[in-house]
Amino acid sequence: MNDTGVEAWAALLRVHAALVPVLDRELQAACGLPLTWYDVLLELNAAPGRQLRMQDLAARVVLSRTRVSRLVSELERVGYIERVPDPDDGRATLARITTEGRAARRQAAPVYLAGIEEHFTRHLTHSQQQAITTGLQRVIDAHDAQADPRR
């Protein structure tokens, strides 16, 4: 591995470590919504039927994959999601975003997007943003292909 590759990896980790807590504080201050909750609501809202099987939700959530069951319980307790039986598999459970959860996500979205703009994208040119997106997507695609050889 070359020095540039190590430097790119280290920069990615430092940006993540620096900005996630900032975005979390901003969301909590403006909306009372932790970033981990927003992450779950964002994934459920974007899913077909606004619901996902628990294991699919765990695979999609960016910030807290190991705590998804606990996060779902917290979000269920405040009425932002509900657990429903999977009609296609009686052993599985679906997490579904509720009307209240969609409203909370809509309220938080401008704060989240403004935070990304303020703390991340405004410091990069459009071509730098494209290069980051393209490069990181290649890594994701390679990882996904390794994890699922049928791809």
Short mmCIF file of N, CA, C and O in Angstrom, two decimals, residues 62-151:
data_model
loop_
_atom_site.label_atom_id
_atom_site.label_comp_id
_atom_site.label_asym_id
_atom_site.label_seq_id
_atom_site.Cartn_x
_atom_site.Cartn_y
_atom_site.Cartn_z
N VAL A 62 -26.03 3.14 8.74
CA VAL A 62 -24.63 3.52 8.62
C VAL A 62 -23.96 3.66 9.98
O VAL A 62 -22.83 3.25 10.18
N LEU A 63 -24.64 4.24 10.94
CA LEU A 63 -23.97 4.67 12.16
C LEU A 63 -23.93 3.66 13.28
O LEU A 63 -23.08 3.75 14.15
N SER A 64 -24.85 2.71 13.31
CA SER A 64 -24.93 1.88 14.50
C SER A 64 -25.45 0.49 14.20
O SER A 64 -26.44 0.05 14.77
N ARG A 65 -24.78 -0.23 13.34
CA ARG A 65 -25.26 -1.54 12.92
C ARG A 65 -25.42 -2.52 14.07
O ARG A 65 -26.33 -3.32 14.08
N THR A 66 -24.54 -2.45 15.04
CA THR A 66 -24.59 -3.43 16.13
C THR A 66 -25.71 -3.14 17.12
O THR A 66 -26.07 -4.00 17.91
N ARG A 67 -26.26 -1.93 17.10
CA ARG A 67 -27.29 -1.55 18.07
C ARG A 67 -28.67 -1.43 17.44
O ARG A 67 -29.55 -0.83 18.03
N VAL A 68 -28.88 -1.96 16.27
CA VAL A 68 -30.13 -1.71 15.56
C VAL A 68 -31.34 -2.17 16.37
O VAL A 68 -32.33 -1.45 16.45
N SER A 69 -31.28 -3.32 16.98
CA SER A 69 -32.43 -3.81 17.75
C SER A 69 -32.78 -2.84 18.87
O SER A 69 -33.96 -2.53 19.10
N ARG A 70 -31.77 -2.34 19.57
CA ARG A 70 -32.02 -1.38 20.64
C ARG A 70 -32.56 -0.06 20.08
O ARG A 70 -33.47 0.53 20.65
N LEU A 71 -31.99 0.39 18.96
CA LEU A 71 -32.48 1.62 18.34
C LEU A 71 -33.94 1.48 17.92
O LEU A 71 -34.74 2.39 18.11
N VAL A 72 -34.28 0.35 17.34
CA VAL A 72 -35.66 0.11 16.93
C VAL A 72 -36.58 0.15 18.15
O VAL A 72 -37.66 0.75 18.10
N SER A 73 -36.15 -0.44 19.25
CA SER A 73 -36.97 -0.40 20.47
C SER A 73 -37.16 1.03 20.96
O SER A 73 -38.26 1.41 21.36
N GLU A 74 -36.09 1.83 20.93
CA GLU A 74 -36.19 3.23 21.35
C GLU A 74 -37.15 4.00 20.44
O GLU A 74 -38.01 4.76 20.92
N LEU A 75 -37.02 3.81 19.14
CA LEU A 75 -37.88 4.51 18.19
C LEU A 75 -39.32 4.02 18.28
O LEU A 75 -40.26 4.81 18.08
N GLU A 76 -39.51 2.77 18.58
CA GLU A 76 -40.86 2.22 18.78
C GLU A 76 -41.50 2.83 20.02
O GLU A 76 -42.68 3.20 20.01
N ARG A 77 -40.72 2.98 21.08
CA ARG A 77 -41.21 3.54 22.33
C ARG A 77 -41.74 4.97 22.16
O ARG A 77 -42.73 5.35 22.77
N VAL A 78 -41.08 5.77 21.29
CA VAL A 78 -41.53 7.15 21.07
C VAL A 78 -42.55 7.26 19.94
O VAL A 78 -43.02 8.35 19.63
N GLY A 79 -42.88 6.12 19.31
CA GLY A 79 -43.92 6.11 18.28
C GLY A 79 -43.45 6.45 16.88
O GLY A 79 -44.27 6.68 15.99
N TYR A 80 -42.13 6.41 16.63
CA TYR A 80 -41.62 6.76 15.31
C TYR A 80 -41.57 5.57 14.36
O TYR A 80 -41.54 5.75 13.15
N ILE A 81 -41.52 4.37 14.91
CA ILE A 81 -41.60 3.17 14.08
C ILE A 81 -42.46 2.14 14.80
O ILE A 81 -42.75 2.26 15.99
N GLU A 82 -42.87 1.13 14.04
CA GLU A 82 -43.59 0.01 14.62
C GLU A 82 -43.02 -1.28 14.04
O GLU A 82 -42.49 -1.29 12.94
N ARG A 83 -43.09 -2.33 14.84
CA ARG A 83 -42.69 -3.65 14.37
C ARG A 83 -43.94 -4.39 13.95
O ARG A 83 -44.94 -4.38 14.67
N VAL A 84 -43.86 -4.99 12.78
CA VAL A 84 -45.00 -5.77 12.26
C VAL A 84 -44.48 -7.09 11.73
O VAL A 84 -43.34 -7.18 11.27
N PRO A 85 -45.31 -8.14 11.79
CA PRO A 85 -44.88 -9.43 11.25
C PRO A 85 -44.65 -9.33 9.73
O PRO A 85 -45.38 -8.62 9.04
N ASP A 86 -43.65 -10.04 9.25
CA ASP A 86 -43.39 -10.09 7.81
C ASP A 86 -44.39 -11.06 7.20
O ASP A 86 -44.39 -12.24 7.52
N PRO A 87 -45.27 -10.60 6.30
CA PRO A 87 -46.27 -11.49 5.73
C PRO A 87 -45.66 -12.59 4.86
O PRO A 87 -46.28 -13.62 4.64
N ASP A 88 -44.43 -12.40 4.39
CA ASP A 88 -43.77 -13.38 3.54
C ASP A 88 -42.96 -14.40 4.33
O ASP A 88 -42.54 -15.42 3.79
N ASP A 89 -42.70 -14.10 5.61
CA ASP A 89 -41.89 -14.98 6.43
C ASP A 89 -42.34 -14.81 7.88
O ASP A 89 -41.99 -13.83 8.54
N GLY A 90 -43.11 -15.75 8.38
CA GLY A 90 -43.67 -15.66 9.72
C GLY A 90 -42.64 -15.57 10.83
O GLY A 90 -42.95 -15.18 11.94
N ARG A 91 -41.38 -15.92 10.53
CA ARG A 91 -40.33 -15.86 11.54
C ARG A 91 -39.70 -14.48 11.61
O ARG A 91 -39.02 -14.15 12.57
N ALA A 92 -39.92 -13.67 10.60
CA ALA A 92 -39.24 -12.37 10.52
C ALA A 92 -40.15 -11.23 10.95
O ALA A 92 -41.39 -11.35 10.92
N THR A 93 -39.53 -10.15 11.34
CA THR A 93 -40.25 -8.94 11.75
C THR A 93 -39.80 -7.79 10.86
O THR A 93 -38.63 -7.67 10.53
N LEU A 94 -40.76 -6.95 10.51
CA LEU A 94 -40.47 -5.74 9.75
C LEU A 94 -40.49 -4.54 10.70
O LEU A 94 -41.30 -4.48 11.62
N ALA A 95 -39.60 -3.60 10.45
CA ALA A 95 -39.65 -2.30 11.11
C ALA A 95 -40.27 -1.35 10.09
O ALA A 95 -39.81 -1.28 8.95
N ARG A 96 -41.31 -0.63 10.50
CA ARG A 96 -42.02 0.27 9.60
C ARG A 96 -42.07 1.66 10.22
O ARG A 96 -42.43 1.82 11.40
N ILE A 97 -41.75 2.67 9.43
CA ILE A 97 -41.82 4.05 9.92
C ILE A 97 -43.28 4.46 10.03
O ILE A 97 -44.11 4.11 9.18
N THR A 98 -43.62 5.18 11.09
CA THR A 98 -44.98 5.65 11.30
C THR A 98 -45.14 7.07 10.75
O THR A 98 -44.15 7.71 10.36
N THR A 99 -46.35 7.55 10.76
CA THR A 99 -46.61 8.93 10.35
C THR A 99 -45.81 9.90 11.22
O THR A 99 -45.24 10.87 10.72
N GLU A 100 -45.75 9.63 12.52
CA GLU A 100 -44.98 10.47 13.44
C GLU A 100 -43.48 10.42 13.11
O GLU A 100 -42.78 11.42 13.19
N GLY A 101 -43.00 9.24 12.77
CA GLY A 101 -41.60 9.08 12.39
C GLY A 101 -41.27 9.83 11.11
O GLY A 101 -40.21 10.45 11.00
N ARG A 102 -42.18 9.79 10.16
CA ARG A 102 -41.96 10.54 8.91
C ARG A 102 -41.95 12.04 9.19
O ARG A 102 -41.14 12.78 8.62
N ALA A 103 -42.81 12.49 10.08
CA ALA A 103 -42.83 13.92 10.43
C ALA A 103 -41.52 14.32 11.13
O ALA A 103 -40.97 15.39 10.84
N ALA A 104 -41.02 13.48 12.02
CA ALA A 104 -39.77 13.78 12.72
C ALA A 104 -38.60 13.81 11.73
O ALA A 104 -37.74 14.69 11.81
N ARG A 105 -38.59 12.89 10.78
CA ARG A 105 -37.53 12.88 9.77
C ARG A 105 -37.60 14.13 8.89
O ARG A 105 -36.59 14.76 8.62
N ARG A 106 -38.80 14.51 8.49
CA ARG A 106 -38.97 15.73 7.68
C ARG A 106 -38.50 16.97 8.43
O ARG A 106 -37.87 17.85 7.86
N GLN A 107 -38.81 17.04 9.72
CA GLN A 107 -38.38 18.18 10.53
C GLN A 107 -36.86 18.23 10.65
O GLN A 107 -36.25 19.30 10.62
N ALA A 108 -36.24 17.08 10.78
CA ALA A 108 -34.79 17.01 10.99
C ALA A 108 -33.99 17.15 9.69
O ALA A 108 -32.83 17.56 9.73
N ALA A 109 -34.59 16.84 8.56
CA ALA A 109 -33.87 16.83 7.29
C ALA A 109 -33.16 18.15 6.98
O ALA A 109 -31.97 18.13 6.61
N PRO A 110 -33.80 19.31 7.11
CA PRO A 110 -33.08 20.55 6.81
C PRO A 110 -31.86 20.78 7.71
O PRO A 110 -30.84 21.30 7.26
N VAL A 111 -31.96 20.38 8.96
CA VAL A 111 -30.85 20.53 9.90
C VAL A 111 -29.71 19.61 9.48
O VAL A 111 -28.54 20.01 9.43
N TYR A 112 -30.04 18.38 9.14
CA TYR A 112 -29.05 17.39 8.70
C TYR A 112 -28.36 17.87 7.43
O TYR A 112 -27.12 17.87 7.34
N LEU A 113 -29.12 18.28 6.44
CA LEU A 113 -28.55 18.73 5.17
C LEU A 113 -27.72 19.99 5.33
O LEU A 113 -26.65 20.12 4.72
N ALA A 114 -28.17 20.91 6.17
CA ALA A 114 -27.40 22.13 6.42
C ALA A 114 -26.08 21.79 7.11
O ALA A 114 -25.04 22.40 6.83
N GLY A 115 -26.11 20.82 8.01
CA GLY A 115 -24.88 20.39 8.69
C GLY A 115 -23.89 19.78 7.72
O GLY A 115 -22.69 20.05 7.80
N ILE A 116 -24.37 18.97 6.80
CA ILE A 116 -23.49 18.38 5.79
C ILE A 116 -22.86 19.48 4.94
O ILE A 116 -21.66 19.48 4.68
N GLU A 117 -23.67 20.44 4.54
CA GLU A 117 -23.17 21.56 3.74
C GLU A 117 -22.14 22.38 4.53
O GLU A 117 -21.06 22.67 4.04
N GLU A 118 -22.48 22.73 5.76
CA GLU A 118 -21.61 23.59 6.58
C GLU A 118 -20.28 22.92 6.93
O GLU A 118 -19.23 23.54 6.86
N HIS A 119 -20.34 21.67 7.30
CA HIS A 119 -19.16 21.03 7.85
C HIS A 119 -18.39 20.16 6.85
O HIS A 119 -17.27 19.74 7.15
N PHE A 120 -18.99 19.90 5.69
CA PHE A 120 -18.34 19.00 4.75
C PHE A 120 -18.26 19.58 3.33
O PHE A 120 -17.20 19.96 2.87
N THR A 121 -19.39 19.67 2.64
CA THR A 121 -19.35 19.96 1.21
C THR A 121 -18.84 21.36 0.87
O THR A 121 -18.23 21.54 -0.17
N ARG A 122 -19.05 22.33 1.72
CA ARG A 122 -18.59 23.68 1.38
C ARG A 122 -17.07 23.79 1.35
O ARG A 122 -16.51 24.72 0.80
N HIS A 123 -16.39 22.81 1.91
CA HIS A 123 -14.93 22.81 1.93
C HIS A 123 -14.34 22.09 0.71
O HIS A 123 -13.11 22.02 0.59
N LEU A 124 -15.19 21.57 -0.14
CA LEU A 124 -14.75 20.78 -1.29
C LEU A 124 -15.32 21.37 -2.58
O LEU A 124 -16.46 21.83 -2.60
N THR A 125 -14.54 21.30 -3.64
CA THR A 125 -15.07 21.68 -4.95
C THR A 125 -16.02 20.59 -5.42
O THR A 125 -16.02 19.47 -4.89
N HIS A 126 -16.78 20.92 -6.45
CA HIS A 126 -17.71 19.94 -7.02
C HIS A 126 -16.93 18.72 -7.54
O HIS A 126 -17.35 17.58 -7.32
N SER A 127 -15.81 18.96 -8.19
CA SER A 127 -15.04 17.83 -8.72
C SER A 127 -14.44 16.98 -7.59
O SER A 127 -14.35 15.75 -7.72
N GLN A 128 -14.07 17.60 -6.47
CA GLN A 128 -13.59 16.82 -5.33
C GLN A 128 -14.72 15.97 -4.74
O GLN A 128 -14.51 14.81 -4.37
N GLN A 129 -15.90 16.54 -4.65
CA GLN A 129 -17.06 15.78 -4.16
C GLN A 129 -17.35 14.59 -5.08
O GLN A 129 -17.60 13.48 -4.60
N GLN A 130 -17.28 14.81 -6.39
CA GLN A 130 -17.51 13.72 -7.34
C GLN A 130 -16.44 12.64 -7.21
O GLN A 130 -16.75 11.44 -7.26
N ALA A 131 -15.18 13.06 -7.05
CA ALA A 131 -14.10 12.09 -6.91
C ALA A 131 -14.27 11.25 -5.64
O ALA A 131 -14.06 10.03 -5.67
N ILE A 132 -14.66 11.88 -4.55
CA ILE A 132 -14.90 11.15 -3.30
C ILE A 132 -16.03 10.15 -3.50
O ILE A 132 -15.91 8.97 -3.13
N THR A 133 -17.12 10.61 -4.09
CA THR A 133 -18.27 9.73 -4.32
C THR A 133 -17.90 8.55 -5.20
O THR A 133 -18.19 7.39 -4.87
N THR A 134 -17.24 8.82 -6.32
CA THR A 134 -16.86 7.76 -7.25
C THR A 134 -15.90 6.77 -6.60
O THR A 134 -16.08 5.55 -6.70
N GLY A 135 -14.88 7.29 -5.94
CA GLY A 135 -13.90 6.42 -5.31
C GLY A 135 -14.48 5.56 -4.22
O GLY A 135 -14.25 4.34 -4.17
N LEU A 136 -15.25 6.16 -3.34
CA LEU A 136 -15.82 5.40 -2.23
C LEU A 136 -16.88 4.41 -2.73
O LEU A 136 -17.00 3.31 -2.17
N GLN A 137 -17.62 4.76 -3.78
CA GLN A 137 -18.60 3.82 -4.33
C GLN A 137 -17.92 2.59 -4.91
O GLN A 137 -18.42 1.47 -4.80
N ARG A 138 -16.76 2.77 -5.51
CA ARG A 138 -16.00 1.62 -6.02
C ARG A 138 -15.61 0.68 -4.89
O ARG A 138 -15.67 -0.54 -5.02
N VAL A 139 -15.21 1.25 -3.75
CA VAL A 139 -14.85 0.43 -2.60
C VAL A 139 -16.09 -0.32 -2.09
O VAL A 139 -16.02 -1.52 -1.80
N ILE A 140 -17.21 0.38 -1.98
CA ILE A 140 -18.46 -0.25 -1.53
C ILE A 140 -18.86 -1.37 -2.48
O ILE A 140 -19.22 -2.47 -2.04
N ASP A 141 -18.81 -1.12 -3.78
CA ASP A 141 -19.19 -2.14 -4.76
C ASP A 141 -18.29 -3.37 -4.66
O ASP A 141 -18.78 -4.51 -4.72
N ALA A 142 -16.99 -3.16 -4.50
CA ALA A 142 -16.06 -4.28 -4.37
C ALA A 142 -16.35 -5.07 -3.09
O ALA A 142 -16.35 -6.31 -3.10
N HIS A 143 -16.62 -4.36 -2.01
CA HIS A 143 -16.94 -5.03 -0.74
C HIS A 143 -18.23 -5.84 -0.88
O HIS A 143 -18.30 -6.99 -0.47
N ASP A 144 -19.25 -5.22 -1.47
CA ASP A 144 -20.53 -5.92 -1.65
C ASP A 144 -20.38 -7.14 -2.54
O ASP A 144 -20.99 -8.19 -2.28
N ALA A 145 -19.57 -7.05 -3.60
CA ALA A 145 -19.35 -8.19 -4.50
C ALA A 145 -18.65 -9.32 -3.77
O ALA A 145 -18.95 -10.50 -4.00
N GLN A 146 -17.71 -8.99 -2.89
CA GLN A 146 -17.02 -10.02 -2.10
C GLN A 146 -17.97 -10.67 -1.10
O GLN A 146 -17.92 -11.88 -0.89
N ALA A 147 -18.82 -9.86 -0.50
CA ALA A 147 -19.75 -10.36 0.51
C ALA A 147 -20.83 -11.23 -0.13
O ALA A 147 -21.32 -12.18 0.49
N ASP A 148 -21.21 -10.92 -1.37
CA ASP A 148 -22.25 -11.67 -2.08
C ASP A 148 -21.73 -12.00 -3.48
O ASP A 148 -21.91 -11.21 -4.40
N PRO A 149 -21.09 -13.14 -3.65
CA PRO A 149 -20.48 -13.48 -4.94
C PRO A 149 -21.47 -13.56 -6.10
O PRO A 149 -21.08 -13.56 -7.24
N ARG A 150 -22.78 -13.63 -5.81
CA ARG A 150 -23.79 -13.68 -6.89
C ARG A 150 -23.91 -12.35 -7.61
O ARG A 150 -24.52 -12.28 -8.66
N ARG A 151 -23.33 -11.29 -7.06
CA ARG A 151 -23.46 -9.96 -7.69
C ARG A 151 -22.58 -9.84 -8.90
O ARG A 151 -21.57 -10.33 -9.06
#
